[in-house]
Amino acid sequence: MKFKVGDKVRVVKDTLEGEMEGYTGVFVRYEHHDDSLLNYYVEFDDGGENWFREDELELINE
């Protein structure tokens, strides 16, 4: 797994909705889903949340 819980991440690609690119948030949890690659759950600074693939996120080093 590329990220650990609590890491700050940025959405670099949003293939599902296409509107989240550039958003930053915190990686909250990982869940394995046999029928989906959307395994990374992120909570955003504005209170929103969503699932992403690993390659749609990048770690923000602060």
PDB file of N, CA and C in Angstrom:
ATOM      1  N   MET A   1       0.861  -1.180   0.000  1.00  0.00           N
ATOM      2  CA  MET A   1       0.000   0.000   0.000  1.00  0.00           C
ATOM      3  C   MET A   1       0.900   1.234   0.000  1.00  0.00           C
ATOM      4  N   LYS A   2       0.554   2.168  -0.834  1.00  0.00           N
ATOM      5  CA  LYS A   2       1.358   3.361  -1.054  1.00  0.00           C
ATOM      6  C   LYS A   2       1.200   4.404   0.055  1.00  0.00           C
ATOM      7  N   PHE A   3       0.043   4.458   0.693  1.00  0.00           N
ATOM      8  CA  PHE A   3      -0.249   5.489   1.688  1.00  0.00           C
ATOM      9  C   PHE A   3      -0.522   4.855   3.046  1.00  0.00           C
ATOM     10  N   LYS A   4      -0.325   5.642   4.090  1.00  0.00           N
ATOM     11  CA  LYS A   4      -0.702   5.190   5.425  1.00  0.00           C
ATOM     12  C   LYS A   4      -1.774   6.131   5.965  1.00  0.00           C
ATOM     13  N   VAL A   5      -2.581   5.627   6.865  1.00  0.00           N
ATOM     14  CA  VAL A   5      -3.674   6.414   7.438  1.00  0.00           C
ATOM     15  C   VAL A   5      -3.115   7.707   8.018  1.00  0.00           C
ATOM     16  N   GLY A   6      -3.762   8.800   7.686  1.00  0.00           N
ATOM     17  CA  GLY A   6      -3.347  10.111   8.168  1.00  0.00           C
ATOM     18  C   GLY A   6      -2.509  10.894   7.168  1.00  0.00           C
ATOM     19  N   ASP A   7      -2.045  10.230   6.083  1.00  0.00           N
ATOM     20  CA  ASP A   7      -1.269  10.933   5.070  1.00  0.00           C
ATOM     21  C   ASP A   7      -2.125  11.980   4.374  1.00  0.00           C
ATOM     22  N   LYS A   8      -1.514  13.124   4.095  1.00  0.00           N
ATOM     23  CA  LYS A   8      -2.180  14.159   3.308  1.00  0.00           C
ATOM     24  C   LYS A   8      -1.945  13.830   1.836  1.00  0.00           C
ATOM     25  N   VAL A   9      -3.023  13.821   1.056  1.00  0.00           N
ATOM     26  CA  VAL A   9      -2.948  13.445  -0.354  1.00  0.00           C
ATOM     27  C   VAL A   9      -3.651  14.480  -1.229  1.00  0.00           C
ATOM     28  N   ARG A  10      -3.279  14.459  -2.513  1.00  0.00           N
ATOM     29  CA  ARG A  10      -3.908  15.311  -3.525  1.00  0.00           C
ATOM     30  C   ARG A  10      -4.450  14.409  -4.622  1.00  0.00           C
ATOM     31  N   VAL A  11      -5.631  14.731  -5.118  1.00  0.00           N
ATOM     32  CA  VAL A  11      -6.220  13.991  -6.234  1.00  0.00           C
ATOM     33  C   VAL A  11      -5.571  14.492  -7.522  1.00  0.00           C
ATOM     34  N   VAL A  12      -4.892  13.612  -8.239  1.00  0.00           N
ATOM     35  CA  VAL A  12      -4.235  13.985  -9.489  1.00  0.00           C
ATOM     36  C   VAL A  12      -5.029  13.544 -10.712  1.00  0.00           C
ATOM     37  N   LYS A  13      -5.964  12.625 -10.498  1.00  0.00           N
ATOM     38  CA  LYS A  13      -6.814  12.136 -11.587  1.00  0.00           C
ATOM     39  C   LYS A  13      -8.106  11.645 -10.952  1.00  0.00           C
ATOM     40  N   ASP A  14      -9.223  12.000 -11.536  1.00  0.00           N
ATOM     41  CA  ASP A  14     -10.515  11.531 -11.033  1.00  0.00           C
ATOM     42  C   ASP A  14     -11.279  10.951 -12.205  1.00  0.00           C
ATOM     43  N   THR A  15     -11.087   9.661 -12.440  1.00  0.00           N
ATOM     44  CA  THR A  15     -11.698   9.025 -13.606  1.00  0.00           C
ATOM     45  C   THR A  15     -13.189   8.790 -13.437  1.00  0.00           C
ATOM     46  N   LEU A  16     -13.672   8.768 -12.206  1.00  0.00           N
ATOM     47  CA  LEU A  16     -15.090   8.497 -11.968  1.00  0.00           C
ATOM     48  C   LEU A  16     -15.955   9.736 -12.203  1.00  0.00           C
ATOM     49  N   GLU A  17     -15.633  10.825 -11.527  1.00  0.00           N
ATOM     50  CA  GLU A  17     -16.451  12.031 -11.618  1.00  0.00           C
ATOM     51  C   GLU A  17     -15.774  13.149 -12.403  1.00  0.00           C
ATOM     52  N   GLY A  18     -14.437  13.197 -12.379  1.00  0.00           N
ATOM     53  CA  GLY A  18     -13.706  14.201 -13.129  1.00  0.00           C
ATOM     54  C   GLY A  18     -13.702  15.585 -12.529  1.00  0.00           C
ATOM     55  N   GLU A  19     -14.259  15.744 -11.344  1.00  0.00           N
ATOM     56  CA  GLU A  19     -14.369  17.080 -10.745  1.00  0.00           C
ATOM     57  C   GLU A  19     -13.497  17.258  -9.508  1.00  0.00           C
ATOM     58  N   MET A  20     -12.775  16.224  -9.099  1.00  0.00           N
ATOM     59  CA  MET A  20     -12.032  16.277  -7.838  1.00  0.00           C
ATOM     60  C   MET A  20     -10.539  16.549  -8.025  1.00  0.00           C
ATOM     61  N   GLU A  21     -10.074  16.638  -9.252  1.00  0.00           N
ATOM     62  CA  GLU A  21      -8.650  16.865  -9.495  1.00  0.00           C
ATOM     63  C   GLU A  21      -8.188  18.142  -8.808  1.00  0.00           C
ATOM     64  N   GLY A  22      -7.073  18.034  -8.090  1.00  0.00           N
ATOM     65  CA  GLY A  22      -6.515  19.175  -7.379  1.00  0.00           C
ATOM     66  C   GLY A  22      -6.958  19.288  -5.932  1.00  0.00           C
ATOM     67  N   TYR A  23      -8.000  18.567  -5.567  1.00  0.00           N
ATOM     68  CA  TYR A  23      -8.475  18.603  -4.177  1.00  0.00           C
ATOM     69  C   TYR A  23      -7.447  17.925  -3.269  1.00  0.00           C
ATOM     70  N   THR A  24      -7.335  18.420  -2.043  1.00  0.00           N
ATOM     71  CA  THR A  24      -6.456  17.800  -1.054  1.00  0.00           C
ATOM     72  C   THR A  24      -7.284  17.311   0.119  1.00  0.00           C
ATOM     73  N   GLY A  25      -6.788  16.269   0.752  1.00  0.00           N
ATOM     74  CA  GLY A  25      -7.490  15.700   1.894  1.00  0.00           C
ATOM     75  C   GLY A  25      -6.599  14.732   2.637  1.00  0.00           C
ATOM     76  N   VAL A  26      -7.209  13.931   3.504  1.00  0.00           N
ATOM     77  CA  VAL A  26      -6.477  12.983   4.334  1.00  0.00           C
ATOM     78  C   VAL A  26      -6.922  11.568   3.982  1.00  0.00           C
ATOM     79  N   PHE A  27      -5.936  10.690   3.786  1.00  0.00           N
ATOM     80  CA  PHE A  27      -6.233   9.289   3.540  1.00  0.00           C
ATOM     81  C   PHE A  27      -6.705   8.673   4.855  1.00  0.00           C
ATOM     82  N   VAL A  28      -7.920   8.106   4.838  1.00  0.00           N
ATOM     83  CA  VAL A  28      -8.557   7.618   6.056  1.00  0.00           C
ATOM     84  C   VAL A  28      -8.496   6.104   6.189  1.00  0.00           C
ATOM     85  N   ARG A  29      -8.755   5.389   5.091  1.00  0.00           N
ATOM     86  CA  ARG A  29      -8.724   3.935   5.192  1.00  0.00           C
ATOM     87  C   ARG A  29      -8.628   3.282   3.819  1.00  0.00           C
ATOM     88  N   TYR A  30      -8.205   2.025   3.862  1.00  0.00           N
ATOM     89  CA  TYR A  30      -8.107   1.192   2.676  1.00  0.00           C
ATOM     90  C   TYR A  30      -9.028   0.002   2.871  1.00  0.00           C
ATOM     91  N   GLU A  31      -9.779  -0.334   1.836  1.00  0.00           N
ATOM     92  CA  GLU A  31     -10.616  -1.531   1.855  1.00  0.00           C
ATOM     93  C   GLU A  31     -10.458  -2.254   0.534  1.00  0.00           C
ATOM     94  N   HIS A  32     -10.297  -3.563   0.609  1.00  0.00           N
ATOM     95  CA  HIS A  32     -10.211  -4.368  -0.610  1.00  0.00           C
ATOM     96  C   HIS A  32     -11.621  -4.686  -1.102  1.00  0.00           C
ATOM     97  N   HIS A  33     -11.889  -4.337  -2.348  1.00  0.00           N
ATOM     98  CA  HIS A  33     -13.172  -4.637  -2.981  1.00  0.00           C
ATOM     99  C   HIS A  33     -12.889  -5.489  -4.217  1.00  0.00           C
ATOM    100  N   ASP A  34     -13.414  -6.688  -4.248  1.00  0.00           N
ATOM    101  CA  ASP A  34     -13.175  -7.568  -5.386  1.00  0.00           C
ATOM    102  C   ASP A  34     -13.707  -7.002  -6.702  1.00  0.00           C
ATOM    103  N   ASP A  35     -14.775  -6.243  -6.628  1.00  0.00           N
ATOM    104  CA  ASP A  35     -15.422  -5.746  -7.838  1.00  0.00           C
ATOM    105  C   ASP A  35     -15.054  -4.307  -8.184  1.00  0.00           C
ATOM    106  N   SER A  36     -14.093  -3.714  -7.474  1.00  0.00           N
ATOM    107  CA  SER A  36     -13.747  -2.315  -7.721  1.00  0.00           C
ATOM    108  C   SER A  36     -12.292  -2.049  -7.375  1.00  0.00           C
ATOM    109  N   LEU A  37     -11.690  -1.147  -8.105  1.00  0.00           N
ATOM    110  CA  LEU A  37     -10.336  -0.694  -7.800  1.00  0.00           C
ATOM    111  C   LEU A  37     -10.339   0.545  -6.915  1.00  0.00           C
ATOM    112  N   LEU A  38     -11.536   1.038  -6.580  1.00  0.00           N
ATOM    113  CA  LEU A  38     -11.643   2.233  -5.740  1.00  0.00           C
ATOM    114  C   LEU A  38     -11.500   1.809  -4.285  1.00  0.00           C
ATOM    115  N   ASN A  39     -10.265   1.695  -3.836  1.00  0.00           N
ATOM    116  CA  ASN A  39      -9.973   1.124  -2.529  1.00  0.00           C
ATOM    117  C   ASN A  39      -9.510   2.140  -1.491  1.00  0.00           C
ATOM    118  N   TYR A  40      -9.220   3.362  -1.903  1.00  0.00           N
ATOM    119  CA  TYR A  40      -8.635   4.359  -1.003  1.00  0.00           C
ATOM    120  C   TYR A  40      -9.668   5.433  -0.659  1.00  0.00           C
ATOM    121  N   TYR A  41      -9.991   5.522   0.616  1.00  0.00           N
ATOM    122  CA  TYR A  41     -11.027   6.446   1.079  1.00  0.00           C
ATOM    123  C   TYR A  41     -10.361   7.714   1.597  1.00  0.00           C
ATOM    124  N   VAL A  42     -10.764   8.857   1.053  1.00  0.00           N
ATOM    125  CA  VAL A  42     -10.167  10.150   1.388  1.00  0.00           C
ATOM    126  C   VAL A  42     -11.248  11.089   1.905  1.00  0.00           C
ATOM    127  N   GLU A  43     -10.942  11.781   3.005  1.00  0.00           N
ATOM    128  CA  GLU A  43     -11.794  12.850   3.516  1.00  0.00           C
ATOM    129  C   GLU A  43     -11.135  14.170   3.159  1.00  0.00           C
ATOM    130  N   PHE A  44     -11.939  15.074   2.590  1.00  0.00           N
ATOM    131  CA  PHE A  44     -11.410  16.343   2.097  1.00  0.00           C
ATOM    132  C   PHE A  44     -11.551  17.453   3.135  1.00  0.00           C
ATOM    133  N   ASP A  45     -10.752  18.488   2.924  1.00  0.00           N
ATOM    134  CA  ASP A  45     -10.717  19.629   3.834  1.00  0.00           C
ATOM    135  C   ASP A  45     -12.079  20.319   3.949  1.00  0.00           C
ATOM    136  N   ASP A  46     -12.903  20.213   2.901  1.00  0.00           N
ATOM    137  CA  ASP A  46     -14.221  20.871   2.917  1.00  0.00           C
ATOM    138  C   ASP A  46     -15.318  19.993   3.521  1.00  0.00           C
ATOM    139  N   GLY A  47     -14.941  18.807   4.041  1.00  0.00           N
ATOM    140  CA  GLY A  47     -15.907  17.917   4.663  1.00  0.00           C
ATOM    141  C   GLY A  47     -16.410  16.803   3.774  1.00  0.00           C
ATOM    142  N   GLY A  48     -16.098  16.844   2.495  1.00  0.00           N
ATOM    143  CA  GLY A  48     -16.521  15.792   1.578  1.00  0.00           C
ATOM    144  C   GLY A  48     -15.637  14.568   1.705  1.00  0.00           C
ATOM    145  N   GLU A  49     -16.041  13.490   1.058  1.00  0.00           N
ATOM    146  CA  GLU A  49     -15.245  12.276   1.049  1.00  0.00           C
ATOM    147  C   GLU A  49     -15.545  11.495  -0.223  1.00  0.00           C
ATOM    148  N   ASN A  50     -14.613  10.604  -0.593  1.00  0.00           N
ATOM    149  CA  ASN A  50     -14.811   9.802  -1.793  1.00  0.00           C
ATOM    150  C   ASN A  50     -13.777   8.681  -1.827  1.00  0.00           C
ATOM    151  N   TRP A  51     -14.036   7.692  -2.685  1.00  0.00           N
ATOM    152  CA  TRP A  51     -13.133   6.557  -2.908  1.00  0.00           C
ATOM    153  C   TRP A  51     -12.329   6.814  -4.177  1.00  0.00           C
ATOM    154  N   PHE A  52     -11.040   6.384  -4.162  1.00  0.00           N
ATOM    155  CA  PHE A  52     -10.161   6.564  -5.313  1.00  0.00           C
ATOM    156  C   PHE A  52      -9.290   5.338  -5.506  1.00  0.00           C
ATOM    157  N   ARG A  53      -8.752   5.225  -6.725  1.00  0.00           N
ATOM    158  CA  ARG A  53      -7.715   4.238  -6.993  1.00  0.00           C
ATOM    159  C   ARG A  53      -6.380   4.816  -6.525  1.00  0.00           C
ATOM    160  N   GLU A  54      -5.428   3.934  -6.261  1.00  0.00           N
ATOM    161  CA  GLU A  54      -4.111   4.387  -5.798  1.00  0.00           C
ATOM    162  C   GLU A  54      -3.458   5.356  -6.777  1.00  0.00           C
ATOM    163  N   ASP A  55      -3.574   5.080  -8.081  1.00  0.00           N
ATOM    164  CA  ASP A  55      -2.906   5.930  -9.078  1.00  0.00           C
ATOM    165  C   ASP A  55      -3.593   7.279  -9.289  1.00  0.00           C
ATOM    166  N   GLU A  56      -4.704   7.499  -8.636  1.00  0.00           N
ATOM    167  CA  GLU A  56      -5.390   8.786  -8.727  1.00  0.00           C
ATOM    168  C   GLU A  56      -4.959   9.748  -7.628  1.00  0.00           C
ATOM    169  N   LEU A  57      -4.109   9.286  -6.712  1.00  0.00           N
ATOM    170  CA  LEU A  57      -3.688  10.086  -5.568  1.00  0.00           C
ATOM    171  C   LEU A  57      -2.173  10.251  -5.547  1.00  0.00           C
ATOM    172  N   GLU A  58      -1.725  11.384  -4.980  1.00  0.00           N
ATOM    173  CA  GLU A  58      -0.297  11.566  -4.733  1.00  0.00           C
ATOM    174  C   GLU A  58      -0.122  12.067  -3.304  1.00  0.00           C
ATOM    175  N   LEU A  59       0.986  11.660  -2.716  1.00  0.00           N
ATOM    176  CA  LEU A  59       1.325  12.069  -1.357  1.00  0.00           C
ATOM    177  C   LEU A  59       1.804  13.509  -1.372  1.00  0.00           C
ATOM    178  N   ILE A  60       1.335  14.294  -0.414  1.00  0.00           N
ATOM    179  CA  ILE A  60       1.798  15.665  -0.251  1.00  0.00           C
ATOM    180  C   ILE A  60       2.794  15.679   0.894  1.00  0.00           C
ATOM    181  N   ASN A  61       4.026  16.018   0.605  1.00  0.00           N
ATOM    182  CA  ASN A  61       5.059  16.099   1.640  1.00  0.00           C
ATOM    183  C   ASN A  61       5.069  17.501   2.225  1.00  0.00           C
ATOM    184  N   GLU A  62       4.681  17.591   3.493  1.00  0.00           N
ATOM    185  CA  GLU A  62       4.666  18.907   4.159  1.00  0.00           C
ATOM    186  C   GLU A  62       5.520  18.859   5.378  1.00  0.00           C
TER     187      GLU A  62
END
